[in-house]
Coordinates of N, CA, C and O in Angstrom, one line a residue:
M1 N 73.7 80.9 -54.6 CA 73.5 81.2 -53.2 C 72.5 80.2 -52.6 O 71.5 79.9 -53.2
A2 N 72.8 79.6 -51.4 CA 72.0 78.6 -50.8 C 70.6 79.3 -50.4 O 70.5 80.4 -50.0
K3 N 69.6 78.5 -50.5 CA 68.2 79.0 -50.2 C 67.7 78.1 -49.1 O 68.1 77.0 -48.8
Q4 N 66.6 78.6 -48.4 CA 65.9 77.9 -47.4 C 64.5 77.7 -47.8 O 63.8 78.7 -48.2
V5 N 64.0 76.5 -47.8 CA 62.7 76.2 -48.3 C 61.9 75.5 -47.1 O 62.4 74.5 -46.5
L6 N 60.7 76.0 -46.9 CA 59.8 75.4 -45.9 C 58.7 74.6 -46.6 O 58.0 75.2 -47.4
I7 N 58.6 73.3 -46.3 CA 57.5 72.5 -46.9 C 56.6 72.0 -45.8 O 57.0 71.0 -45.1
P8 N 55.4 72.5 -45.7 CA 54.5 71.9 -44.7 C 53.9 70.7 -45.2 O 53.5 70.6 -46.4
V9 N 53.7 69.7 -44.4 CA 53.0 68.4 -44.7 C 52.0 68.1 -43.6 O 52.2 68.5 -42.5
D10 N 51.0 67.3 -44.0 CA 50.0 66.9 -42.9 C 50.0 65.4 -42.6 O 49.1 65.0 -42.1
G11 N 51.1 64.8 -43.0 CA 51.2 63.3 -42.7 C 52.2 62.7 -43.6 O 52.9 63.3 -44.4
L12 N 52.3 61.4 -43.4 CA 53.4 60.7 -44.1 C 53.2 60.6 -45.6 O 54.1 60.7 -46.4
D13 N 51.9 60.5 -46.1 CA 51.7 60.4 -47.5 C 52.0 61.7 -48.2 O 52.7 61.8 -49.2
D14 N 51.7 62.8 -47.5 CA 52.0 64.2 -48.0 C 53.6 64.3 -48.0 O 54.1 64.9 -48.9
A15 N 54.2 63.9 -46.9 CA 55.7 64.0 -46.8 C 56.3 63.1 -47.9 O 57.4 63.6 -48.5
R16 N 55.8 62.0 -48.2 CA 56.4 61.1 -49.3 C 56.3 61.9 -50.6 O 57.3 61.9 -51.4
T17 N 55.2 62.5 -50.9 CA 55.0 63.3 -52.1 C 56.0 64.4 -52.2 O 56.7 64.6 -53.2
A18 N 56.1 65.1 -51.1 CA 57.0 66.3 -51.0 C 58.4 65.9 -51.2 O 59.2 66.5 -51.9
T19 N 58.8 64.8 -50.6 CA 60.2 64.3 -50.6 C 60.6 64.0 -52.1 O 61.7 64.4 -52.5
G20 N 59.7 63.5 -52.9 CA 60.0 63.2 -54.3 C 60.2 64.5 -55.1 O 60.9 64.5 -56.1
A21 N 59.6 65.6 -54.6 CA 59.7 66.9 -55.4 C 60.9 67.7 -55.0 O 61.3 68.7 -55.7
I22 N 61.5 67.5 -53.8 CA 62.5 68.3 -53.3 C 63.7 68.5 -54.2 O 64.2 69.6 -54.4
P23 N 64.2 67.4 -54.9 CA 65.3 67.6 -55.8 C 65.0 68.6 -57.0 O 65.9 69.1 -57.6
Q24 N 63.7 68.9 -57.2 CA 63.4 69.8 -58.3 C 63.5 71.2 -57.9 O 63.5 72.1 -58.7
V25 N 63.5 71.5 -56.6 CA 63.5 72.9 -56.1 C 64.8 73.2 -55.2 O 65.0 74.3 -54.9
C26 N 65.5 72.1 -54.8 CA 66.7 72.4 -53.9 C 67.9 71.7 -54.6 O 67.8 70.7 -55.3
E27 N 69.0 72.4 -54.3 CA 70.3 71.9 -54.7 C 71.2 71.6 -53.5 O 70.9 72.0 -52.4
S28 N 72.4 71.0 -53.8 CA 73.3 70.8 -52.7 C 73.6 72.1 -52.1 O 73.9 73.1 -52.7
G29 N 73.6 72.1 -50.7 CA 73.9 73.3 -50.0 C 72.6 74.0 -49.5 O 72.7 74.9 -48.6
D30 N 71.5 73.8 -50.1 CA 70.2 74.4 -49.7 C 69.7 73.7 -48.4 O 70.1 72.6 -48.1
E31 N 68.9 74.4 -47.7 CA 68.3 73.8 -46.5 C 66.8 73.7 -46.8 O 66.1 74.6 -47.2
C32 N 66.3 72.5 -46.5 CA 64.8 72.2 -46.6 C 64.3 71.8 -45.3 O 64.8 70.9 -44.7
I33 N 63.3 72.5 -44.8 CA 62.6 72.2 -43.6 C 61.3 71.6 -43.9 O 60.4 72.2 -44.5
I34 N 61.1 70.3 -43.5 CA 59.8 69.7 -43.7 C 59.0 69.9 -42.3 O 59.5 69.4 -41.3
L35 N 58.0 70.6 -42.4 CA 57.2 71.0 -41.2 C 55.9 70.1 -41.2 O 55.0 70.3 -42.0
A36 N 55.9 69.1 -40.3 CA 54.8 68.2 -40.1 C 53.7 69.0 -39.2 O 54.0 69.2 -38.1
V37 N 52.6 69.4 -39.8 CA 51.6 70.1 -39.1 C 50.5 69.0 -38.8 O 49.8 68.6 -39.7
L38 N 50.3 68.7 -37.6 CA 49.4 67.6 -37.2 C 48.4 68.1 -36.2 O 48.6 69.0 -35.5
E39 N 47.2 67.4 -36.3 CA 46.2 67.6 -35.3 C 46.6 67.0 -34.0 O 47.4 66.1 -33.9
E40 N 46.1 67.5 -32.9 CA 46.3 67.0 -31.6 C 46.0 65.5 -31.6 O 45.0 65.1 -32.1
P41 N 46.9 64.6 -31.0 CA 46.6 63.2 -31.0 C 45.4 62.9 -30.1 O 45.2 63.6 -29.1
E42 N 44.6 61.9 -30.5 CA 43.5 61.5 -29.6 C 44.0 60.9 -28.3 O 45.1 60.3 -28.3
Q43 N 43.3 61.2 -27.2 CA 43.8 60.6 -26.0 C 43.5 59.1 -26.0 O 42.5 58.7 -26.5
E44 N 44.5 58.4 -25.4 CA 44.4 57.0 -25.4 C 44.0 56.5 -24.0 O 44.7 56.8 -23.0
L45 N 43.0 55.7 -24.0 CA 42.5 55.1 -22.7 C 43.5 54.0 -22.3 O 43.7 53.1 -23.1
I46 N 44.1 54.1 -21.1 CA 45.0 53.1 -20.7 C 44.6 52.3 -19.5 O 45.3 51.5 -19.0
G47 N 43.4 52.6 -19.0 CA 42.9 51.9 -17.9 C 41.8 52.7 -17.1 O 41.3 53.6 -17.6
S48 N 41.5 52.2 -15.9 CA 40.6 52.9 -15.1 C 41.0 52.8 -13.6 O 41.8 51.9 -13.3
T49 N 40.5 53.6 -12.8 CA 40.8 53.6 -11.4 C 39.6 54.0 -10.7 O 38.8 54.8 -11.1
P50 N 39.4 53.4 -9.5 CA 38.2 53.8 -8.7 C 38.3 55.3 -8.4 O 39.4 55.8 -7.9
A51 N 37.2 56.0 -8.6 CA 37.2 57.4 -8.2 C 37.2 57.6 -6.7 O 37.8 58.5 -6.1
H52 N 36.5 56.7 -6.0 CA 36.5 56.6 -4.6 C 36.0 55.2 -4.2 O 35.3 54.6 -4.9
V53 N 36.5 54.8 -3.1 CA 36.2 53.5 -2.6 C 35.4 53.6 -1.3 O 35.8 54.3 -0.4
M54 N 34.3 52.9 -1.3 CA 33.4 52.9 -0.1 C 33.3 51.4 0.4 O 32.4 50.8 -0.1
P55 N 34.2 51.0 1.2 CA 34.2 49.5 1.5 C 33.1 49.1 2.5 O 32.8 48.0 2.5
E56 N 32.5 50.1 3.2 CA 31.5 49.7 4.2 C 30.2 49.2 3.4 O 29.9 49.7 2.4
P57 N 29.5 48.3 4.0 CA 28.2 47.9 3.4 C 27.2 49.0 3.4 O 27.3 49.9 4.2
Y58 N 26.2 48.8 2.6 CA 25.1 49.8 2.6 C 23.8 49.0 2.5 O 23.8 47.8 2.2
T59 N 22.8 49.7 2.8 CA 21.4 49.0 2.7 C 20.8 49.5 1.5 O 20.6 50.7 1.2
G60 N 20.6 48.6 0.6 CA 20.0 48.9 -0.7 C 18.5 48.8 -0.8 O 17.9 48.6 0.3
A61 N 18.0 48.9 -2.0 CA 16.5 48.8 -2.1 C 16.0 47.4 -1.6 O 16.7 46.4 -1.8
G62 N 14.9 47.4 -0.9 CA 14.4 46.1 -0.4 C 15.1 45.7 0.8 O 14.9 44.5 1.3
G63 N 16.0 46.5 1.4 CA 16.6 46.2 2.6 C 17.8 45.3 2.5 O 18.4 44.9 3.5
S64 N 18.2 44.9 1.3 CA 19.4 44.1 1.2 C 20.7 44.8 1.5 O 20.8 46.0 1.3
E65 N 21.6 44.1 2.0 CA 22.9 44.7 2.4 C 24.0 44.2 1.6 O 24.0 43.0 1.3
G66 N 24.9 45.0 1.1 CA 26.0 44.6 0.3 C 27.0 45.7 0.2 O 26.8 46.8 0.6
P67 N 28.2 45.4 -0.4 CA 29.3 46.4 -0.5 C 28.9 47.4 -1.6 O 28.2 47.0 -2.6
R68 N 29.4 48.6 -1.5 CA 29.2 49.6 -2.5 C 30.2 49.3 -3.6 O 31.4 49.1 -3.4
A69 N 29.8 49.4 -4.8 CA 30.7 49.3 -6.0 C 31.4 50.7 -6.2 O 30.7 51.7 -6.2
P70 N 32.7 50.6 -6.4 CA 33.4 51.9 -6.7 C 33.0 52.4 -8.1 O 32.7 51.6 -9.0
N71 N 33.0 53.7 -8.2 CA 32.8 54.3 -9.6 C 34.2 54.4 -10.2 O 35.1 55.0 -9.8
D72 N 34.3 53.6 -11.3 CA 35.6 53.7 -12.0 C 35.7 55.0 -12.8 O 34.8 55.4 -13.5
A73 N 36.9 55.6 -12.8 CA 37.2 56.8 -13.6 C 38.2 56.4 -14.7 O 39.1 55.6 -14.4
P74 N 38.0 56.8 -15.9 CA 38.9 56.5 -17.0 C 40.3 57.1 -16.7 O 40.4 58.2 -16.2
V75 N 41.3 56.4 -17.1 CA 42.7 56.9 -17.0 C 43.3 57.0 -18.4 O 43.2 56.0 -19.2
F76 N 43.7 58.2 -18.8 CA 44.2 58.4 -20.2 C 45.8 58.6 -20.1 O 46.3 59.1 -19.1
A77 N 46.4 58.2 -21.2 CA 47.9 58.6 -21.3 C 48.0 60.1 -21.4 O 47.2 60.8 -22.0
P78 N 49.0 60.6 -20.7 CA 49.2 62.1 -20.7 C 49.3 62.6 -22.2 O 50.0 62.0 -23.0
R79 N 48.6 63.7 -22.4 CA 48.6 64.3 -23.8 C 50.0 64.6 -24.2 O 50.4 64.4 -25.4
E80 N 50.9 65.1 -23.4 CA 52.2 65.5 -23.7 C 53.0 64.3 -24.2 O 53.8 64.3 -25.2
E81 N 52.8 63.1 -23.5 CA 53.4 61.9 -23.9 C 52.9 61.4 -25.3 O 53.7 61.0 -26.1
M82 N 51.7 61.6 -25.6 CA 51.1 61.2 -26.9 C 51.7 62.1 -28.0 O 52.0 61.6 -29.0
R83 N 51.9 63.4 -27.7 CA 52.5 64.3 -28.7 C 54.0 63.9 -28.9 O 54.4 63.8 -30.1
E84 N 54.7 63.6 -27.9 CA 56.1 63.1 -28.1 C 56.2 61.9 -28.9 O 57.1 61.8 -29.8
V85 N 55.4 60.9 -28.7 CA 55.4 59.7 -29.4 C 55.0 59.9 -30.9 O 55.7 59.4 -31.8
T86 N 54.0 60.7 -31.1 CA 53.5 61.0 -32.5 C 54.6 61.8 -33.2 O 55.0 61.4 -34.4
A87 N 55.2 62.8 -32.6 CA 56.2 63.6 -33.2 C 57.5 62.8 -33.5 O 58.0 62.9 -34.6
R88 N 57.9 61.9 -32.6 CA 59.0 61.1 -32.8 C 58.8 60.1 -34.0 O 59.7 60.0 -34.8
D89 N 57.6 59.5 -34.0 CA 57.3 58.5 -35.1 C 57.4 59.2 -36.5 O 58.0 58.7 -37.4
I90 N 56.7 60.3 -36.6 CA 56.7 61.0 -37.9 C 58.1 61.5 -38.3 O 58.5 61.4 -39.4
T91 N 58.8 62.1 -37.3 CA 60.1 62.6 -37.6 C 61.0 61.5 -38.1 O 61.8 61.7 -39.1
E92 N 61.0 60.4 -37.4 CA 61.9 59.2 -37.8 C 61.5 58.7 -39.2 O 62.4 58.5 -40.0
S93 N 60.3 58.7 -39.5 CA 59.8 58.2 -40.8 C 60.3 59.1 -41.9 O 60.8 58.7 -42.9
I94 N 60.1 60.4 -41.7 CA 60.5 61.4 -42.7 C 62.0 61.5 -42.8 O 62.5 61.6 -43.9
Q95 N 62.7 61.3 -41.7 CA 64.2 61.3 -41.8 C 64.7 60.1 -42.6 O 65.6 60.3 -43.4
Q96 N 64.0 59.0 -42.5 CA 64.4 57.8 -43.3 C 64.1 58.1 -44.8 O 65.0 57.8 -45.7
M97 N 63.0 58.7 -45.1 CA 62.6 59.0 -46.5 C 63.6 60.0 -47.1 O 63.9 60.0 -48.3
T98 N 64.1 60.9 -46.3 CA 65.0 62.0 -46.9 C 66.5 61.8 -46.8 O 67.2 62.6 -47.2
Q99 N 66.9 60.6 -46.3 CA 68.3 60.3 -46.1 C 69.0 60.4 -47.5 O 70.1 61.0 -47.5
P100 N 68.4 59.9 -48.6 CA 69.2 60.1 -49.9 C 69.4 61.6 -50.2 O 70.4 61.9 -50.9
L101 N 68.5 62.4 -49.9 CA 68.6 63.9 -50.1 C 69.8 64.4 -49.3 O 70.6 65.2 -49.8
R102 N 69.9 64.1 -48.0 CA 71.0 64.5 -47.2 C 72.3 64.0 -47.7 O 73.3 64.7 -47.7
D103 N 72.3 62.7 -48.2 CA 73.5 62.2 -48.8 C 73.9 62.9 -50.0 O 75.1 63.0 -50.3
G104 N 73.0 63.6 -50.7 CA 73.2 64.4 -51.9 C 73.6 65.8 -51.6 O 73.7 66.7 -52.5
G105 N 73.7 66.2 -50.3 CA 74.1 67.5 -49.9 C 73.0 68.5 -49.6 O 73.3 69.7 -49.2
I106 N 71.8 68.1 -49.6 CA 70.7 69.0 -49.3 C 70.5 68.8 -47.8 O 70.2 67.7 -47.3
N107 N 70.5 69.9 -47.0 CA 70.3 69.8 -45.6 C 68.8 69.7 -45.4 O 68.1 70.7 -45.4
V108 N 68.3 68.5 -45.1 CA 66.8 68.4 -44.8 C 66.6 68.1 -43.3 O 67.3 67.2 -42.8
R109 N 65.8 68.8 -42.7 CA 65.4 68.5 -41.3 C 63.9 68.6 -41.2 O 63.2 69.1 -42.0
T110 N 63.4 67.9 -40.1 CA 62.0 67.8 -39.9 C 61.6 68.4 -38.6 O 62.3 68.2 -37.6
E111 N 60.6 69.2 -38.6 CA 60.0 69.8 -37.4 C 58.5 69.3 -37.3 O 57.9 69.1 -38.3
T112 N 58.0 69.3 -36.1 CA 56.6 68.9 -35.9 C 55.9 69.9 -35.0 O 56.5 70.3 -34.0
V113 N 54.7 70.3 -35.5 CA 53.9 71.2 -34.6 C 52.5 70.6 -34.6 O 52.1 69.9 -35.6
F114 N 51.8 70.8 -33.5 CA 50.4 70.3 -33.4 C 49.5 71.5 -33.4 O 49.7 72.5 -32.6
S115 N 48.5 71.5 -34.2 CA 47.6 72.7 -34.3 C 46.3 72.2 -35.0 O 46.3 71.4 -35.9
E116 N 45.2 72.9 -34.5 CA 43.9 72.7 -35.2 C 43.7 73.7 -36.3 O 42.8 73.6 -37.1
A117 N 44.7 74.6 -36.5 CA 44.6 75.6 -37.5 C 45.9 75.5 -38.3 O 46.9 76.3 -38.1
P118 N 46.0 74.6 -39.3 CA 47.3 74.4 -40.0 C 47.8 75.6 -40.7 O 49.0 75.9 -40.7
A119 N 47.0 76.4 -41.4 CA 47.4 77.6 -42.1 C 48.2 78.5 -41.1 O 49.2 79.0 -41.4
Q120 N 47.6 78.8 -40.0 CA 48.2 79.7 -39.0 C 49.5 79.1 -38.4 O 50.4 79.9 -38.2
A121 N 49.5 77.8 -38.2 CA 50.7 77.2 -37.7 C 51.9 77.4 -38.7 O 53.0 77.7 -38.3
V122 N 51.6 77.2 -40.0 CA 52.6 77.4 -41.0 C 53.1 78.8 -41.1 O 54.3 79.1 -41.1
L123 N 52.1 79.8 -41.0 CA 52.5 81.2 -41.1 C 53.3 81.6 -39.8 O 54.3 82.3 -39.9
D124 N 52.9 81.1 -38.7 CA 53.6 81.4 -37.4 C 55.1 80.9 -37.5 O 56.0 81.6 -37.2
Y125 N 55.2 79.6 -38.0 CA 56.6 79.0 -38.1 C 57.4 79.8 -39.2 O 58.5 80.1 -38.9
A126 N 56.8 80.1 -40.3 CA 57.5 80.8 -41.4 C 57.9 82.2 -40.9 O 58.9 82.7 -41.4
G127 N 57.1 82.8 -40.1 CA 57.4 84.1 -39.6 C 58.7 84.2 -38.8 O 59.3 85.3 -38.7
D128 N 59.1 83.1 -38.2 CA 60.3 83.0 -37.4 C 61.6 82.8 -38.2 O 62.7 82.9 -37.7
I129 N 61.4 82.4 -39.5 CA 62.5 82.1 -40.3 C 62.4 82.8 -41.7 O 61.3 83.2 -42.0
D130 N 63.4 82.9 -42.4 CA 63.4 83.6 -43.7 C 63.4 82.5 -44.7 O 64.5 82.1 -45.2
A131 N 62.3 81.9 -45.0 CA 62.3 80.7 -46.0 C 61.2 80.9 -47.0 O 60.1 81.5 -46.7
Q132 N 61.4 80.3 -48.1 CA 60.4 80.3 -49.2 C 59.4 79.1 -48.8 O 59.9 78.0 -48.5
I133 N 58.1 79.4 -48.8 CA 57.1 78.4 -48.5 C 56.7 77.7 -49.8 O 56.2 78.3 -50.7
M134 N 56.8 76.4 -49.8 CA 56.4 75.6 -50.9 C 55.5 74.5 -50.4 O 55.7 73.9 -49.3
V135 N 54.4 74.2 -51.1 CA 53.5 73.2 -50.6 C 53.1 72.2 -51.7 O 53.3 72.4 -52.8
T136 N 52.7 71.0 -51.2 CA 52.2 70.0 -52.2 C 50.7 70.5 -52.5 O 50.1 71.2 -51.8
R137 N 50.2 70.0 -53.6 CA 48.9 70.3 -54.0 C 47.9 69.9 -52.9 O 46.9 70.6 -52.6
H138 N 48.1 68.7 -52.4 CA 47.2 68.3 -51.3 C 47.2 69.2 -50.1 O 46.1 69.6 -49.7
F139 N 48.3 69.7 -49.7 CA 48.4 70.6 -48.6 C 47.8 72.0 -48.9 O 47.2 72.6 -48.1
Q140 N 48.0 72.4 -50.2 CA 47.5 73.7 -50.6 C 46.0 73.6 -50.5 O 45.4 74.6 -50.1
E141 N 45.4 72.5 -50.9 CA 43.9 72.4 -50.8 C 43.4 72.5 -49.4 O 42.5 73.2 -49.1
T142 N 44.2 71.9 -48.5 CA 43.8 71.9 -47.1 C 43.9 73.4 -46.6 O 43.0 73.8 -45.9
L143 N 45.0 74.0 -46.9 CA 45.2 75.4 -46.5 C 44.1 76.3 -47.1 O 43.6 77.2 -46.4
T144 N 43.8 76.1 -48.4 CA 42.8 77.0 -49.0 C 41.5 76.9 -48.4 O 40.8 77.9 -48.2
K145 N 41.1 75.7 -48.0 CA 39.8 75.5 -47.3 C 39.7 76.2 -46.0 O 38.7 76.8 -45.7
E146 N 40.8 76.2 -45.3 CA 40.8 76.8 -43.9 C 41.2 78.3 -44.0 O 40.7 79.1 -43.2
D147 N 42.1 78.7 -44.9 CA 42.6 80.0 -44.9 C 42.0 80.9 -46.0 O 42.0 82.1 -45.8
N148 N 41.5 80.3 -47.0 CA 41.0 81.0 -48.2 C 41.9 82.2 -48.6 O 41.5 83.3 -48.7
S149 N 43.1 81.8 -48.9 CA 44.1 82.8 -49.3 C 45.0 82.3 -50.4 O 45.1 81.1 -50.7
E150 N 45.6 83.2 -51.1 CA 46.5 82.9 -52.2 C 48.0 82.9 -51.7 O 48.9 82.8 -52.4
R151 N 48.2 82.9 -50.4 CA 49.6 83.0 -49.8 C 50.4 81.7 -50.1 O 51.6 81.7 -49.9
F152 N 49.7 80.6 -50.4 CA 50.4 79.4 -50.5 C 50.3 78.9 -52.0 O 50.2 77.8 -52.3
A153 N 50.6 79.9 -52.9 CA 50.5 79.6 -54.3 C 51.7 78.9 -54.9 O 51.6 78.4 -56.0
T154 N 52.8 78.8 -54.2 CA 54.0 78.2 -54.7 C 53.8 76.7 -54.4 O 54.1 76.2 -53.3
V155 N 53.5 75.9 -55.5 CA 53.2 74.5 -55.3 C 54.5 73.8 -55.8 O 55.1 74.1 -56.9
L156 N 54.9 72.7 -55.1 CA 56.0 71.9 -55.5 C 55.7 71.3 -56.9 O 54.6 70.7 -57.1
P157 N 56.6 71.3 -57.8 CA 56.4 70.7 -59.1 C 56.2 69.2 -59.0 O 56.9 68.6 -58.1
G158 N 55.3 68.7 -59.7 CA 55.1 67.2 -59.7 C 54.3 66.7 -58.6 O 54.2 65.5 -58.4
T159 N 53.7 67.6 -57.8 CA 52.9 67.1 -56.7 C 51.4 67.3 -57.1 O 50.5 67.2 -56.4

C-alpha cells in the first residue's frame, strides 16, 4: 500500500541530506512531500526616494540662504515578492535534486512555508494531510530546541 511521507527541511543542505535518505523509506508509488520551512526573508533595500521635497529656499543658521535637502526614505522590495523569489529558488533546487527519485516512481513534491516557529508550521501542515512525519537529525535538533517535544522522533535513516 502506498504511503505518504512528510519531510520538513530548513534549507538546501538539509534537503540534500533528506533526499539521500528517501529511497530508504519510500518505494515506487509512495508520495514524499518535502516541506521547506523557512524564516521570513530579509527585506532588500532597492533604493531611496525623497519623503518630501521642499524646493523653496530657506534661511539657515547665520542667515545663509539655500535650498532645503529632501529627506530620503528607504525603499524596500515588497516582502511578498521576496517570498516568491525565495520559494521559487528553493523549490527549483529541490526539484532538481529529487528528479532521480521521481524517475524511479516515487512521487516527490516540494512545498514552502515561511514561519518563525518551524515546529508549529510542520504540525499545522501535517494536520491538513494524513502523512508520516520523518525528519533529518539536523531538523529534529532544531525542532527539539523550539518545541521540546518527542513528536518528531521518527528520524530518517542515515541522516
